[in-house]
XYZ file of C-alpha atoms in Angstrom:
314
model
C 10.639 -81.020 -216.059
C 8.640 -78.035 -217.326
C 6.939 -75.726 -214.787
C 3.258 -76.483 -214.305
C 1.258 -73.295 -215.038
C -2.132 -74.782 -214.202
C -2.443 -73.092 -210.755
C -1.635 -69.702 -212.264
C -4.283 -70.196 -214.913
C -6.844 -71.258 -212.310
C -6.021 -68.268 -210.101
C -6.311 -65.864 -213.030
C -9.674 -67.303 -213.983
C -10.823 -67.003 -210.374
C -9.874 -63.320 -210.320
C -11.709 -62.675 -213.552
C -14.794 -64.424 -212.180
C -15.153 -62.110 -209.163
C -18.614 -60.407 -209.396
C -17.423 -56.817 -209.028
C -20.798 -55.417 -210.191
C -22.567 -57.126 -207.297
C -19.841 -56.446 -204.763
C -19.814 -52.717 -205.525
C -23.340 -52.181 -206.828
C -24.982 -54.043 -203.962
C -23.800 -51.708 -201.181
C -24.536 -48.658 -203.341
C -28.065 -49.858 -203.975
C -28.511 -50.496 -200.255
C -27.313 -46.946 -199.512
C -29.824 -45.492 -201.995
C -32.646 -47.491 -200.440
C -31.564 -46.383 -196.963
C -31.623 -42.732 -198.089
C -35.110 -43.227 -199.519
C -36.285 -44.768 -196.242
C -34.790 -41.844 -194.316
C -36.802 -39.391 -196.441
C -39.988 -41.381 -195.802
C -39.219 -41.351 -192.076
C -38.872 -37.553 -192.156
C -42.252 -37.166 -193.852
C -43.944 -39.606 -191.473
C -42.534 -37.688 -188.495
C -43.840 -34.360 -189.815
C -47.210 -35.838 -190.744
C -47.776 -37.816 -187.551
C -46.153 -35.553 -184.964
C -46.490 -32.011 -186.290
C -49.821 -32.047 -188.152
C -53.402 -32.877 -187.311
C -56.721 -33.090 -189.119
C -58.027 -34.988 -192.157
C -56.262 -35.100 -195.507
C -56.705 -31.852 -197.388
C -57.263 -29.930 -194.159
C -54.098 -30.599 -192.182
C -53.127 -28.040 -189.555
C -49.908 -27.484 -187.662
C -50.078 -28.614 -184.044
C -49.254 -25.865 -181.573
C -48.310 -26.093 -177.933
C -49.313 -23.442 -175.418
C -47.135 -22.254 -172.538
C -48.240 -19.789 -169.886
C -45.846 -17.273 -168.421
C -45.982 -13.939 -166.617
C -45.752 -10.718 -168.566
C -46.567 -7.254 -167.265
C -48.074 -8.632 -164.099
C -50.479 -11.031 -165.807
C -50.408 -14.515 -167.249
C -50.248 -14.777 -171.008
C -50.229 -17.714 -173.410
C -47.237 -18.377 -175.638
C -48.360 -20.274 -178.734
C -45.587 -22.198 -180.509
C -45.934 -24.602 -183.463
C -44.647 -28.017 -182.382
C -42.474 -28.438 -185.479
C -40.652 -25.226 -184.571
C -39.315 -26.587 -181.269
C -38.618 -30.290 -181.936
C -35.739 -31.580 -184.057
C -36.962 -33.033 -187.331
C -35.009 -36.174 -188.284
C -33.384 -35.653 -191.655
C -30.573 -38.158 -191.998
C -28.538 -38.320 -195.194
C -25.692 -40.616 -196.228
C -22.848 -38.243 -196.959
C -19.949 -40.673 -197.496
C -19.495 -44.290 -198.505
C -16.209 -46.143 -198.977
C -15.881 -49.687 -200.280
C -12.586 -51.477 -199.637
C -12.248 -54.783 -201.489
C -9.338 -57.173 -201.355
C -9.023 -60.397 -203.343
C -6.241 -62.629 -202.087
C -5.546 -65.467 -204.515
C -2.776 -67.826 -203.512
C -1.546 -70.322 -206.102
C 1.392 -72.672 -205.872
C 2.897 -75.493 -207.878
C 5.620 -77.933 -207.002
C 7.210 -80.829 -208.818
C 9.771 -83.295 -207.639
C 11.819 -85.514 -209.891
C 13.906 -88.225 -208.217
C 16.190 -90.611 -210.072
C 17.892 -93.488 -208.214
C 20.369 -95.696 -210.013
C 22.619 -98.507 -208.632
C 24.733 -101.205 -210.297
C 26.146 -104.491 -208.951
C 27.685 -107.578 -210.469
C 25.233 -110.130 -211.462
C 26.360 -113.706 -210.961
C 29.169 -115.357 -209.040
C 32.905 -116.072 -209.715
C 35.402 -118.166 -207.717
C 39.196 -118.767 -207.817
C 41.709 -120.883 -205.920
C 45.450 -120.227 -205.346
C 48.332 -121.939 -203.476
C 51.369 -120.222 -202.140
C 54.466 -121.985 -200.801
C 55.675 -125.597 -200.933
C 55.719 -128.646 -198.794
C 54.228 -128.247 -195.364
C 54.507 -124.461 -195.587
C 51.973 -123.879 -198.348
C 48.698 -121.826 -198.072
C 45.667 -122.355 -200.163
C 42.942 -119.556 -200.592
C 39.558 -119.577 -202.263
C 37.968 -116.333 -203.711
C 34.251 -115.783 -204.479
C 32.398 -112.538 -205.807
C 28.802 -111.592 -206.598
C 27.543 -108.725 -208.723
C 24.121 -107.156 -209.515
C 22.753 -104.239 -211.549
C 19.748 -102.004 -210.400
C 18.212 -98.737 -211.693
C 15.242 -96.841 -209.992
C 13.442 -93.594 -211.033
C 10.784 -91.524 -209.163
C 8.808 -88.351 -210.120
C 6.158 -86.440 -208.128
C 4.155 -83.295 -208.985
C 1.864 -81.149 -206.763
C -0.175 -77.993 -207.391
C -2.591 -76.080 -205.116
C -4.368 -72.679 -204.890
C -6.724 -70.768 -202.587
C -8.928 -67.701 -203.018
C -9.887 -65.313 -200.193
C -12.147 -62.255 -200.475
C -12.118 -59.415 -197.940
C -14.584 -56.545 -198.201
C -14.937 -53.565 -195.838
C -17.723 -51.027 -196.254
C -17.610 -47.661 -194.473
C -20.837 -45.651 -194.463
C -21.064 -42.162 -192.995
C -24.442 -40.567 -192.185
C -25.297 -37.324 -190.414
C -28.142 -34.942 -189.672
C -28.167 -33.018 -192.918
C -29.274 -29.492 -193.642
C -32.971 -29.188 -194.377
C -34.108 -28.870 -197.994
C -34.866 -25.297 -199.008
C -38.632 -25.896 -199.090
C -38.787 -27.458 -195.638
C -36.519 -24.737 -194.243
C -38.915 -22.093 -195.630
C -41.874 -23.844 -193.993
C -40.062 -23.921 -190.652
C -39.201 -20.224 -190.991
C -42.883 -19.470 -191.522
C -43.798 -21.523 -188.458
C -41.129 -19.723 -186.421
C -42.585 -16.380 -187.445
C -46.033 -17.552 -186.305
C -44.943 -17.852 -182.665
C -47.062 -15.345 -180.738
C -48.546 -14.611 -177.374
C -52.081 -13.892 -176.221
C -53.859 -13.241 -172.941
C -55.136 -16.412 -171.334
C -58.801 -15.472 -171.951
C -58.465 -13.667 -175.284
C -58.265 -10.003 -176.204
C -60.111 -7.246 -178.076
C -57.736 -4.839 -179.756
C -59.151 -1.312 -180.282
C -58.267 0.799 -183.300
C -57.444 3.590 -182.967
C -56.407 3.244 -179.371
C -56.946 6.962 -178.679
C -60.027 8.608 -180.202
C -60.225 12.389 -180.731
C -63.578 14.197 -180.561
C -64.611 17.838 -180.250
C -67.216 19.241 -177.901
C -69.527 19.636 -180.836
C -72.645 17.658 -181.785
C -71.292 17.235 -185.298
C -68.135 15.452 -184.079
C -67.953 11.686 -184.805
C -65.283 8.973 -185.017
C -65.362 5.479 -186.512
C -63.682 2.809 -184.406
C -63.158 -0.954 -184.649
C -62.414 -3.788 -182.261
C -60.738 -7.038 -183.324
C -61.549 -10.038 -181.165
C -58.946 -12.804 -180.681
C -59.105 -15.928 -178.549
C -56.536 -17.398 -176.121
C -54.584 -18.859 -179.075
C -54.315 -15.473 -180.729
C -56.767 -16.455 -183.490
C -59.508 -14.088 -184.676
C -63.017 -14.985 -183.507
C -65.891 -14.451 -185.965
C -69.593 -14.479 -185.154
C -69.407 -13.171 -181.571
C -71.467 -10.196 -180.354
C -69.561 -7.162 -179.083
C -71.361 -4.313 -177.296
C -70.529 -1.210 -175.290
C -71.040 -1.609 -171.570
C -73.311 1.465 -171.729
C -74.847 3.010 -174.817
C -73.920 6.532 -173.642
C -71.039 8.036 -171.702
C -71.107 11.453 -169.950
C -68.363 14.071 -169.962
C -68.027 17.585 -168.525
C -71.301 19.204 -167.569
C -74.130 17.691 -169.566
C -71.925 16.306 -172.318
C -72.883 12.899 -173.820
C -71.099 10.462 -176.182
C -73.298 7.849 -177.860
C -72.160 4.536 -179.360
C -73.826 3.183 -182.490
C -74.885 0.522 -183.137
C -75.889 -0.860 -179.750
C -73.964 -4.065 -180.584
C -72.146 -5.628 -183.525
C -71.238 -9.178 -184.545
C -67.591 -9.808 -185.408
C -66.836 -10.418 -189.075
C -64.834 -13.296 -190.569
C -61.702 -11.351 -189.616
C -62.931 -10.799 -186.049
C -63.764 -7.095 -186.498
C -66.684 -5.218 -184.956
C -67.245 -1.603 -186.092
C -68.841 1.264 -184.168
C -69.310 5.000 -184.465
C -68.772 7.353 -181.523
C -70.710 10.624 -181.637
C -71.008 13.689 -179.385
C -74.778 13.828 -179.118
C -74.826 16.496 -176.412
C -72.139 19.159 -175.955
C -70.861 20.036 -172.495
C -71.647 23.502 -171.204
C -68.445 24.189 -169.306
C -65.683 22.471 -171.298
C -62.985 25.114 -171.293
C -60.188 22.548 -171.418
C -59.892 19.111 -172.887
C -61.106 16.013 -171.045
C -60.490 12.269 -171.442
C -63.097 9.580 -170.876
C -63.019 5.779 -171.195
C -65.661 3.880 -173.145
C -65.648 0.148 -172.282
C -66.785 -2.696 -174.549
C -67.379 -6.361 -173.786
C -67.807 -9.667 -175.615
C -69.277 -12.723 -173.928
C -69.251 -16.413 -174.812
C -65.860 -16.169 -176.510
C -64.578 -19.738 -177.172
C -61.348 -20.634 -175.402
C -59.555 -23.390 -177.409
C -56.984 -23.919 -174.644
C -59.414 -24.650 -171.818
C -62.386 -25.658 -173.929
C -64.618 -23.193 -172.067
C -66.067 -19.731 -172.693
C -64.524 -16.384 -171.798
C -65.661 -12.780 -171.370
C -63.301 -10.359 -173.070
C -63.235 -6.607 -172.347
C -61.647 -3.647 -174.047
C -61.700 0.141 -173.713
C -61.446 3.146 -176.006
C -59.728 6.216 -174.607
C -61.616 9.257 -175.937
C -60.088 12.726 -175.705
C -62.607 15.582 -176.091
C -61.326 19.036 -176.901
C -63.238 22.338 -176.794
C -65.195 23.099 -179.930
């Protein structure tokens, strides 16, 4: 009997019918979608956690810590995005293991049974001996003829798919643009006194004991977050300051409002020379600003500053 190739043909057709495009493309498409969702999650985290304000006017959220420095409490202002980990997950490896196990089998059994026998019946009689010593025997035989044949055939197959997908994801390096933004935020970490500060420039002023001697000075006002404060009035504590015997320094104008950059400008002049200034002398000229907004506490502060003025003989 010829070998039945039907199971082999069926198994081959089953292998050819496996949807490899779906089996391989499906997981890849899922990985791409997962990467896209991870990017959206990163943006939502930055937008919802690290920024505040309406669209078009978003600002980085900062946190303020107080610590001791030089015997006084100061504020440390740190952008939130600079101290919290930003989730940026990327799929860096993906392995697809696919196994198709197709089992096909065929079996055939051919069985022939043949038997023969006499068909019919025959008999015979015989006598041996004579007189009273004779024996008579009868013989009988049957015969038949029989022939049987048997054939069986069996075929079977099975198909089994096994698919293993290995996906590797990790916290990836930040994109160059986001890394640059974080570097800028890191560089913006600063400290400020808890009630603001006025920074004098120059810190030491030089004048001569001469009524023609003048010096232009500026003060920059910053709040408790280290941000410049515009529109606040700054004034000297006194309009004039004495030095030596009869010497007078006058501040003009009597007050000034800080500019958009937080600056207030003044001119210091020796309006009256001292009569006995044989050696140099140093005096302090204080300035003050009131009603300075404090964004940390929500209240108002008074901020003071001082110019150190050195007066030399004419």
